[in-house]
Amino acid sequence: MTKQTAKDDKPRIPTKVRIPIVKPYTPRPSEISSAISEILDTGMLTNGKFVSRFEGKVAEFLQVEHAVAVSSCTSGLIMTMKTLDLSGEIIVPSFTFSATGHACYWAGLEPVFVDCDLRDWTISIQACRKALSSKTRAVLAVHTFGNPAAVDALSEFASDNDLELVFDSAHAFGSLYQDRRVGFGGHAEVFSLTPTKIITAGEGGIIATNDAHLAAELRIFRNYGDDGSYDCRFVGFNGRMPEFNALLGLATLEHADEEVKARNSLAAIYREHLSGLPGITLQEIYPGNVSSYKDFTILVDEALFGVTRDRLSDFLADRGVATKKYFDPPLHRQSAYRSRVFRKTDLPVTEYMCTRTLTLPMYSSLKASEVQHICNLIKLCHQSEIMETRKRPSDASEH
Ligand SMILES: *Cc1c(COP(=O)(O)O)cnc(C)c1O
């Protein structure tokens, strides 16, 4: 037997990308050119009116009392957890983006990774219960792919156990939880404004909270801990958002409702064509909730679909369709955390899902016909594999 060459486990990049995985909405230059001139002419590059205007509009959009604009979602999460003055363990899902865990680390907390729910793919309350210890201080939940986590159940769990609750809402700008805009949950919800998210400021984050004291402290934190007196009250850092970025944020915020609406229409097409396919499972969005569809992700079960997630990804890549294997590896399997000593919990759903989930293209400028085309390719991949399997025995009997 010849030695199998090491399989290149890097995702295959389509040789010629016809349909990218993500395409951020950006305003036309003419829409913001006069404001850019104003920033340049006045020299107010930071701490100016565009950041405060952006904060006001975001607070209005999210229907929260305070929105604090910061340099990133990661820095916003760190500042929030630091301001809540937590130490000890924090319960976090493993099936998420790396920054969720990193923020806990930089806030001086020990992440305890827990499982997600097999239906809605967000943090599992049962897993949270099992992970409780005398050192648990907080829960950091994630609205995975834009699907709202169980905000009410998590709030109840947190208050019953005297824990702080914070949301990594990087994916959930414009999502609805029980007909209400995501952003009101827990002590604070932190949104990301990188180009892969629903609205973008190039880079940036927004902390949404109804706690006036927390908001005031965060504004000092993002300014080195200096409240304006120059005598720093505590050790903060520079977590500010520049004016240019706020300007971009303002322009993309105008488009937020349309962005989410368009994504939901495209998701409906994906769902219509893929939900009946053997071996394909979709994330369940509960009645009353609306996902922002930051991502549209499918779960591919090889036993029924006939093809592994990785082969489907290559099949699509070869035909110019880009995909991502979110979140593989999940946090507890990443090098940064594997070697660290952290309390282990059972993660059977995460282990099952991480090798089977595939994120498909999703953005408002994606055409319905392109979604249809991607669905056809997925069906074709499934059918050609079924044909192959049927062909094999007859091939053998041919001679
Ligand atoms: C993108 C993302 C982040 C990080 O956001 P930044 O603004 O880049 O810091 C955090 N958590 C999740 C779940 C994300 O997808």
Short mmCIF file of C-alpha atoms and ligand atoms in Angstrom, two decimals:
data_model
loop_
_atom_site.label_atom_id
_atom_site.label_comp_id
_atom_site.label_asym_id
_atom_site.label_seq_id
_atom_site.Cartn_x
_atom_site.Cartn_y
_atom_site.Cartn_z
CA MET A 1 0.00 0.00 0.00
CA THR A 2 1.39 3.36 -0.93
CA LYS A 3 1.68 5.92 1.73
CA GLN A 4 -1.12 8.40 1.50
CA THR A 5 0.23 11.88 1.01
CA ALA A 6 -0.71 14.19 3.84
CA LYS A 7 -4.02 15.67 2.94
CA ASP A 8 -3.84 19.41 2.60
CA ASP A 9 -6.45 20.47 5.09
CA LYS A 10 -6.33 24.12 4.08
CA PRO A 11 -9.63 25.13 2.50
CA ARG A 12 -9.46 24.96 -1.26
CA ILE A 13 -9.71 28.43 -2.75
CA PRO A 14 -11.78 28.45 -5.92
CA THR A 15 -9.45 28.85 -8.89
CA LYS A 16 -11.80 31.41 -10.27
CA VAL A 17 -14.21 32.80 -7.70
CA ARG A 18 -17.52 33.52 -9.34
CA ILE A 19 -19.48 33.80 -6.13
CA PRO A 20 -17.52 35.04 -3.10
CA ILE A 21 -18.54 34.10 0.44
CA VAL A 22 -19.01 37.70 1.57
CA LYS A 23 -19.33 41.12 -0.03
CA PRO A 24 -19.79 44.06 2.32
CA TYR A 25 -22.30 46.76 1.50
CA THR A 26 -20.46 50.05 1.13
CA PRO A 27 -21.86 53.49 0.33
CA ARG A 28 -21.05 55.26 -2.92
CA PRO A 29 -18.15 57.73 -2.48
CA SER A 30 -20.44 60.64 -3.35
CA GLU A 31 -22.68 59.85 -0.37
CA ILE A 32 -19.91 60.54 2.13
CA SER A 33 -17.48 62.77 0.25
CA SER A 34 -18.63 66.06 1.78
CA ALA A 35 -18.41 64.61 5.31
CA ILE A 36 -14.91 63.30 4.53
CA SER A 37 -13.94 66.81 3.43
CA GLU A 38 -15.40 68.19 6.63
CA ILE A 39 -13.34 65.81 8.78
CA LEU A 40 -10.19 66.68 6.84
CA ASP A 41 -10.88 70.43 6.81
CA THR A 42 -11.63 70.66 10.53
CA GLY A 43 -8.90 68.21 11.52
CA MET A 44 -11.34 66.50 13.92
CA LEU A 45 -10.14 62.98 13.22
CA THR A 46 -11.19 61.44 16.51
CA ASN A 47 -13.51 62.21 19.46
CA GLY A 48 -15.71 64.23 17.14
CA LYS A 49 -19.31 64.58 16.10
CA PHE A 50 -19.53 61.59 13.74
CA VAL A 51 -18.81 59.10 16.52
CA SER A 52 -21.45 60.65 18.76
CA ARG A 53 -23.93 60.89 15.89
CA PHE A 54 -23.28 57.22 15.07
CA GLU A 55 -23.78 56.23 18.71
CA GLY A 56 -27.09 58.10 18.85
CA LYS A 57 -28.40 56.49 15.66
CA VAL A 58 -27.31 53.02 16.72
CA ALA A 59 -28.98 53.39 20.15
CA GLU A 60 -32.15 54.42 18.33
CA PHE A 61 -31.93 51.52 15.90
CA LEU A 62 -31.26 48.93 18.62
CA GLN A 63 -33.82 50.51 20.95
CA VAL A 64 -31.34 50.73 23.84
CA GLU A 65 -30.42 53.63 26.10
CA HIS A 66 -26.71 53.68 25.37
CA ALA A 67 -24.49 52.70 22.47
CA VAL A 68 -20.75 53.09 23.00
CA ALA A 69 -18.65 53.01 19.83
CA VAL A 70 -15.31 51.27 20.23
CA SER A 71 -12.35 50.05 18.18
CA SER A 72 -13.64 46.48 17.77
CA CYS A 73 -16.04 43.93 19.16
CA THR A 74 -13.09 42.18 20.80
CA SER A 75 -11.99 45.34 22.61
CA GLY A 76 -15.62 46.09 23.49
CA LEU A 77 -16.04 42.67 25.10
CA ILE A 78 -12.79 43.06 27.04
CA MET A 79 -13.76 46.53 28.26
CA THR A 80 -17.24 45.36 29.24
CA MET A 81 -16.01 42.36 31.23
CA LYS A 82 -13.22 44.41 32.86
CA THR A 83 -15.70 47.11 33.85
CA LEU A 84 -18.00 44.50 35.39
CA ASP A 85 -14.94 43.66 37.51
CA LEU A 86 -15.12 39.91 37.07
CA SER A 87 -12.59 37.27 37.98
CA GLY A 88 -12.81 33.49 37.94
CA GLU A 89 -14.60 31.40 35.35
CA ILE A 90 -16.81 32.46 32.50
CA ILE A 91 -19.02 30.05 30.58
CA VAL A 92 -18.62 30.41 26.80
CA PRO A 93 -19.68 28.35 23.81
CA SER A 94 -16.87 26.57 21.97
CA PHE A 95 -18.72 26.69 18.64
CA THR A 96 -17.95 30.34 17.90
CA PHE A 97 -15.29 32.64 16.48
CA SER A 98 -11.93 32.77 18.28
CA ALA A 99 -12.40 36.34 19.54
CA THR A 100 -15.19 35.24 21.90
CA GLY A 101 -12.68 33.20 23.89
CA HIS A 102 -9.81 35.65 23.46
CA ALA A 103 -11.85 38.47 24.98
CA CYS A 104 -12.40 36.40 28.14
CA TYR A 105 -8.69 35.70 28.39
CA TRP A 106 -7.67 39.35 28.03
CA ALA A 107 -10.31 40.31 30.59
CA GLY A 108 -8.51 38.02 33.04
CA LEU A 109 -11.22 35.36 33.05
CA GLU A 110 -10.89 31.64 32.59
CA PRO A 111 -13.12 30.48 29.73
CA VAL A 112 -15.01 27.26 30.35
CA PHE A 113 -16.14 26.04 26.96
CA VAL A 114 -19.58 24.49 26.76
CA ASP A 115 -21.67 22.80 24.13
CA CYS A 116 -24.25 24.30 21.82
CA ASP A 117 -27.78 23.20 21.09
CA LEU A 118 -28.23 20.87 18.12
CA ARG A 119 -31.36 22.67 16.94
CA ASP A 120 -30.54 26.38 17.08
CA TRP A 121 -26.72 26.07 17.33
CA THR A 122 -26.48 28.64 20.15
CA ILE A 123 -25.18 28.03 23.69
CA SER A 124 -26.99 25.18 25.45
CA ILE A 125 -28.62 26.06 28.78
CA GLN A 126 -28.28 22.47 30.00
CA ALA A 127 -24.57 22.63 29.21
CA CYS A 128 -24.33 25.92 31.15
CA ARG A 129 -26.00 24.28 34.15
CA LYS A 130 -23.54 21.38 34.04
CA ALA A 131 -20.57 23.71 33.77
CA LEU A 132 -21.42 25.70 36.92
CA SER A 133 -18.77 25.70 39.63
CA SER A 134 -18.05 27.76 42.73
CA LYS A 135 -15.74 29.89 40.55
CA THR A 136 -18.30 30.69 37.82
CA ARG A 137 -18.90 34.43 37.58
CA ALA A 138 -20.40 35.06 34.18
CA VAL A 139 -21.83 33.75 30.93
CA LEU A 140 -20.84 35.07 27.53
CA ALA A 141 -23.45 33.93 25.00
CA VAL A 142 -23.27 34.26 21.22
CA HIS A 143 -26.09 34.83 18.71
CA THR A 144 -24.58 32.27 16.39
CA PHE A 145 -24.73 33.25 12.70
CA GLY A 146 -27.30 35.88 13.69
CA ASN A 147 -29.76 33.45 15.28
CA PRO A 148 -30.68 34.87 18.70
CA ALA A 149 -29.54 32.82 21.68
CA ALA A 150 -32.17 31.99 24.31
CA VAL A 151 -32.04 35.45 25.91
CA ASP A 152 -34.84 34.89 28.47
CA ALA A 153 -33.66 31.47 29.62
CA LEU A 154 -30.08 32.72 29.87
CA SER A 155 -31.18 35.75 31.91
CA GLU A 156 -33.06 33.48 34.27
CA PHE A 157 -30.09 31.13 34.55
CA ALA A 158 -27.75 34.07 35.22
CA SER A 159 -29.96 35.66 37.89
CA ASP A 160 -30.69 32.31 39.59
CA ASN A 161 -26.97 31.71 39.92
CA ASP A 162 -25.87 35.27 40.57
CA LEU A 163 -23.87 35.54 37.36
CA GLU A 164 -23.26 38.42 34.99
CA LEU A 165 -24.55 37.91 31.47
CA VAL A 166 -22.94 39.47 28.42
CA PHE A 167 -23.63 38.80 24.76
CA ASP A 168 -21.15 38.57 21.93
CA SER A 169 -23.56 39.96 19.37
CA ALA A 170 -21.00 40.25 16.57
CA HIS A 171 -23.39 38.50 14.18
CA ALA A 172 -26.71 39.85 15.35
CA PHE A 173 -27.08 43.46 14.25
CA GLY A 174 -30.71 43.67 13.10
CA SER A 175 -31.75 40.28 14.49
CA LEU A 176 -35.00 40.05 16.46
CA TYR A 177 -35.57 38.13 19.66
CA GLN A 178 -39.29 37.65 20.28
CA ASP A 179 -40.07 40.54 17.95
CA ARG A 180 -37.64 42.81 19.76
CA ARG A 181 -34.30 44.01 18.40
CA VAL A 182 -31.38 42.05 19.79
CA GLY A 183 -29.28 44.37 21.97
CA PHE A 184 -31.26 44.65 25.23
CA GLY A 185 -30.04 41.36 26.70
CA GLY A 186 -27.87 40.83 29.75
CA HIS A 187 -25.65 43.58 31.07
CA ALA A 188 -24.46 44.50 27.60
CA GLU A 189 -24.40 43.24 24.04
CA VAL A 190 -21.35 43.86 21.89
CA PHE A 191 -21.62 44.12 18.11
CA SER A 192 -18.85 43.94 15.52
CA LEU A 193 -18.44 46.30 12.59
CA THR A 194 -15.79 44.46 10.56
CA PRO A 195 -16.50 44.09 6.84
CA THR A 196 -17.91 40.55 7.19
CA LYS A 197 -20.68 41.67 9.52
CA ILE A 198 -24.16 43.15 8.87
CA ILE A 199 -23.13 46.80 9.03
CA THR A 200 -19.52 47.92 8.91
CA ALA A 201 -17.28 50.79 9.92
CA GLY A 202 -14.26 49.14 8.27
CA GLU A 203 -13.28 48.08 11.78
CA GLY A 204 -15.12 48.81 14.98
CA GLY A 205 -17.57 47.68 17.61
CA ILE A 206 -20.66 48.88 19.45
CA ILE A 207 -21.50 48.16 23.05
CA ALA A 208 -25.25 48.35 23.66
CA THR A 209 -26.49 48.63 27.23
CA ASN A 210 -29.33 50.05 29.30
CA ASP A 211 -26.98 50.57 32.25
CA ALA A 212 -26.01 54.25 32.39
CA HIS A 213 -23.17 53.66 34.85
CA LEU A 214 -21.65 50.92 32.70
CA ALA A 215 -21.87 53.13 29.61
CA ALA A 216 -20.17 56.03 31.41
CA GLU A 217 -17.37 53.78 32.67
CA LEU A 218 -16.86 52.34 29.18
CA ARG A 219 -16.42 55.81 27.72
CA ILE A 220 -13.66 56.41 30.25
CA PHE A 221 -12.16 52.97 29.64
CA ARG A 222 -11.86 53.51 25.88
CA ASN A 223 -9.98 56.71 26.71
CA TYR A 224 -7.12 55.08 28.71
CA GLY A 225 -9.16 55.31 31.94
CA ASP A 226 -8.96 59.11 31.75
CA ASP A 227 -12.25 60.84 32.57
CA GLY A 228 -10.90 64.12 31.22
CA SER A 229 -9.04 65.11 34.37
CA TYR A 230 -5.80 63.53 33.07
CA ASP A 231 -5.55 61.65 36.38
CA CYS A 232 -6.48 58.14 35.24
CA ARG A 233 -8.89 56.48 37.65
CA PHE A 234 -8.02 52.98 36.40
CA VAL A 235 -5.89 51.31 33.73
CA GLY A 236 -7.87 51.57 30.52
CA PHE A 237 -6.65 51.51 26.93
CA ASN A 238 -7.25 53.21 23.64
CA GLY A 239 -10.45 51.59 22.45
CA ARG A 240 -11.80 54.52 20.47
CA MET A 241 -13.40 54.55 17.06
CA PRO A 242 -11.97 57.09 14.60
CA GLU A 243 -14.27 59.62 12.89
CA PHE A 244 -13.77 58.20 9.39
CA ASN A 245 -14.95 54.81 10.63
CA ALA A 246 -18.00 56.30 12.34
CA LEU A 247 -18.85 57.98 9.05
CA LEU A 248 -18.76 54.65 7.26
CA GLY A 249 -20.78 53.12 10.10
CA LEU A 250 -23.44 55.83 9.72
CA ALA A 251 -23.76 55.17 6.00
CA THR A 252 -24.03 51.39 6.35
CA LEU A 253 -26.46 51.74 9.28
CA GLU A 254 -28.87 53.44 6.86
CA HIS A 255 -28.83 50.20 4.91
CA ALA A 256 -29.16 47.82 7.89
CA ASP A 257 -32.87 47.05 7.56
CA GLU A 258 -32.57 46.46 3.84
CA GLU A 259 -29.49 44.30 4.39
CA VAL A 260 -31.27 42.02 6.86
CA LYS A 261 -34.41 41.90 4.71
CA ALA A 262 -32.44 40.92 1.61
CA ARG A 263 -30.54 38.25 3.51
CA ASN A 264 -33.80 36.82 4.83
CA SER A 265 -35.24 36.58 1.31
CA LEU A 266 -32.13 34.78 0.11
CA ALA A 267 -32.18 32.49 3.14
CA ALA A 268 -35.77 31.58 2.29
CA ILE A 269 -34.60 30.41 -1.16
CA TYR A 270 -31.76 28.39 0.36
CA ARG A 271 -34.19 26.87 2.85
CA GLU A 272 -36.79 26.01 0.23
CA HIS A 273 -34.29 24.11 -1.90
CA LEU A 274 -32.08 22.54 0.74
CA SER A 275 -34.38 21.62 3.61
CA GLY A 276 -35.69 18.50 1.89
CA LEU A 277 -32.29 17.20 0.82
CA PRO A 278 -31.22 13.99 2.61
CA GLY A 279 -28.39 14.65 5.05
CA ILE A 280 -28.73 18.45 5.07
CA THR A 281 -29.83 20.08 8.32
CA LEU A 282 -30.46 23.80 8.75
CA GLN A 283 -30.25 26.03 11.80
CA GLU A 284 -33.63 26.33 13.46
CA ILE A 285 -34.94 29.86 13.95
CA TYR A 286 -37.72 29.82 16.55
CA PRO A 287 -41.06 31.58 15.98
CA GLY A 288 -40.91 35.25 16.98
CA ASN A 289 -37.20 35.40 16.22
CA VAL A 290 -35.50 36.75 13.10
CA SER A 291 -31.90 35.98 12.22
CA SER A 292 -29.79 38.70 10.66
CA TYR A 293 -28.33 35.84 8.60
CA LYS A 294 -24.83 37.12 9.09
CA ASP A 295 -24.15 33.63 7.78
CA PHE A 296 -26.17 30.94 6.12
CA THR A 297 -24.74 27.64 7.28
CA ILE A 298 -25.74 24.07 6.51
CA LEU A 299 -24.92 20.87 8.37
CA VAL A 300 -23.89 18.03 6.09
CA ASP A 301 -24.32 14.48 7.34
CA GLU A 302 -22.25 12.26 5.08
CA ALA A 303 -24.19 9.08 5.90
CA LEU A 304 -27.33 10.49 4.29
CA PHE A 305 -25.95 13.12 1.92
CA GLY A 306 -23.42 10.73 0.42
CA VAL A 307 -20.58 13.27 0.48
CA THR A 308 -18.59 14.78 3.32
CA ARG A 309 -18.70 18.48 4.14
CA ASP A 310 -15.11 18.81 2.94
CA ARG A 311 -15.86 17.18 -0.41
CA LEU A 312 -18.92 19.36 -0.90
CA SER A 313 -16.78 22.41 -0.14
CA ASP A 314 -14.20 21.31 -2.76
CA PHE A 315 -16.97 20.52 -5.26
CA LEU A 316 -18.32 24.05 -4.88
CA ALA A 317 -14.84 25.60 -4.95
CA ASP A 318 -14.10 23.84 -8.24
CA ARG A 319 -17.21 25.51 -9.65
CA GLY A 320 -16.29 28.98 -8.43
CA VAL A 321 -18.37 29.09 -5.25
CA ALA A 322 -16.53 30.10 -2.10
CA THR A 323 -17.53 28.62 1.26
CA LYS A 324 -16.19 28.68 4.84
CA LYS A 325 -15.95 25.95 7.43
CA TYR A 326 -17.27 27.96 10.39
CA PHE A 327 -16.37 27.05 13.17
CA ASP A 328 -13.79 24.39 12.51
CA PRO A 329 -11.81 23.99 14.69
CA PRO A 330 -14.05 25.18 17.51
CA LEU A 331 -12.32 27.04 20.33
CA HIS A 332 -11.55 24.11 22.64
CA ARG A 333 -9.68 22.46 19.75
CA GLN A 334 -7.64 25.50 18.67
CA SER A 335 -3.92 25.52 19.46
CA ALA A 336 -4.30 28.63 21.59
CA TYR A 337 -6.59 26.78 24.00
CA ARG A 338 -5.70 23.10 23.55
CA SER A 339 -2.48 23.51 25.49
CA ARG A 340 -4.04 25.64 28.22
CA VAL A 341 -5.42 24.07 31.31
CA PHE A 342 -9.11 24.75 31.39
CA ARG A 343 -11.91 22.90 32.99
CA LYS A 344 -13.21 20.32 30.55
CA THR A 345 -16.87 19.89 29.79
CA ASP A 346 -18.45 17.43 27.37
CA LEU A 347 -18.97 18.90 23.92
CA PRO A 348 -20.62 16.13 21.85
CA VAL A 349 -22.77 18.48 19.73
CA THR A 350 -19.85 20.80 18.99
CA GLU A 351 -17.66 17.81 18.09
CA TYR A 352 -20.38 16.51 15.78
CA MET A 353 -21.13 19.85 14.16
CA CYS A 354 -17.66 21.30 13.61
CA THR A 355 -16.67 18.73 10.97
CA ARG A 356 -20.03 18.98 9.24
CA THR A 357 -20.98 22.66 9.01
CA LEU A 358 -20.44 24.65 5.84
CA THR A 359 -21.17 28.34 5.44
CA LEU A 360 -22.49 29.39 2.04
CA PRO A 361 -22.35 32.80 0.32
CA MET A 362 -24.67 35.40 1.89
CA TYR A 363 -24.86 39.18 1.35
CA SER A 364 -27.50 41.57 0.12
CA SER A 365 -26.00 41.94 -3.37
CA LEU A 366 -26.06 38.18 -3.89
CA LYS A 367 -28.63 37.41 -6.57
CA ALA A 368 -31.56 35.04 -6.10
CA SER A 369 -30.38 33.27 -9.27
CA GLU A 370 -26.96 32.76 -7.71
CA VAL A 371 -28.53 31.19 -4.62
CA GLN A 372 -30.58 28.98 -6.92
CA HIS A 373 -27.39 28.04 -8.76
CA ILE A 374 -25.59 27.15 -5.50
CA CYS A 375 -28.56 25.00 -4.43
CA ASN A 376 -28.49 23.23 -7.80
CA LEU A 377 -24.78 22.52 -7.41
CA ILE A 378 -25.37 21.08 -3.93
CA LYS A 379 -28.13 18.86 -5.34
CA LEU A 380 -25.87 17.85 -8.20
CA CYS A 381 -23.08 16.94 -5.80
CA HIS A 382 -25.50 14.77 -3.82
CA GLN A 383 -26.98 13.12 -6.92
CA SER A 384 -23.67 12.41 -8.63
CA GLU A 385 -22.43 10.69 -5.51
CA ILE A 386 -25.60 8.59 -5.31
CA MET A 387 -25.13 7.66 -9.00
CA GLU A 388 -21.52 6.73 -8.31
CA THR A 389 -22.57 4.41 -5.50
CA ARG A 390 -25.22 2.77 -7.68
CA LYS A 391 -22.79 2.40 -10.57
CA ARG A 392 -20.10 0.64 -8.57
CA PRO A 393 -21.62 -2.90 -8.30
CA SER A 394 -22.63 -2.99 -12.02
CA ASP A 395 -19.14 -1.81 -13.01
CA ALA A 396 -17.75 -4.85 -11.24
CA SER A 397 -20.09 -7.28 -13.01
CA GLU A 398 -19.37 -5.90 -16.48
CA HIS A 399 -16.61 -8.32 -17.39
C1 LIG B 1 -16.20 38.89 14.12
C2 LIG B 1 -16.44 38.34 15.46
C3 LIG B 1 -15.83 38.86 16.61
C4 LIG B 1 -14.73 39.87 16.53
O1 LIG B 1 -15.13 41.10 16.09
P1 LIG B 1 -14.02 42.25 15.91
O2 LIG B 1 -14.83 43.46 15.65
O3 LIG B 1 -13.16 41.84 14.77
O4 LIG B 1 -13.26 42.32 17.19
C5 LIG B 1 -16.19 38.38 17.84
N1 LIG B 1 -17.07 37.39 17.96
C6 LIG B 1 -17.67 36.82 16.90
C7 LIG B 1 -18.67 35.72 17.11
C8 LIG B 1 -17.34 37.26 15.61
O5 LIG B 1 -17.88 36.67 14.54
#
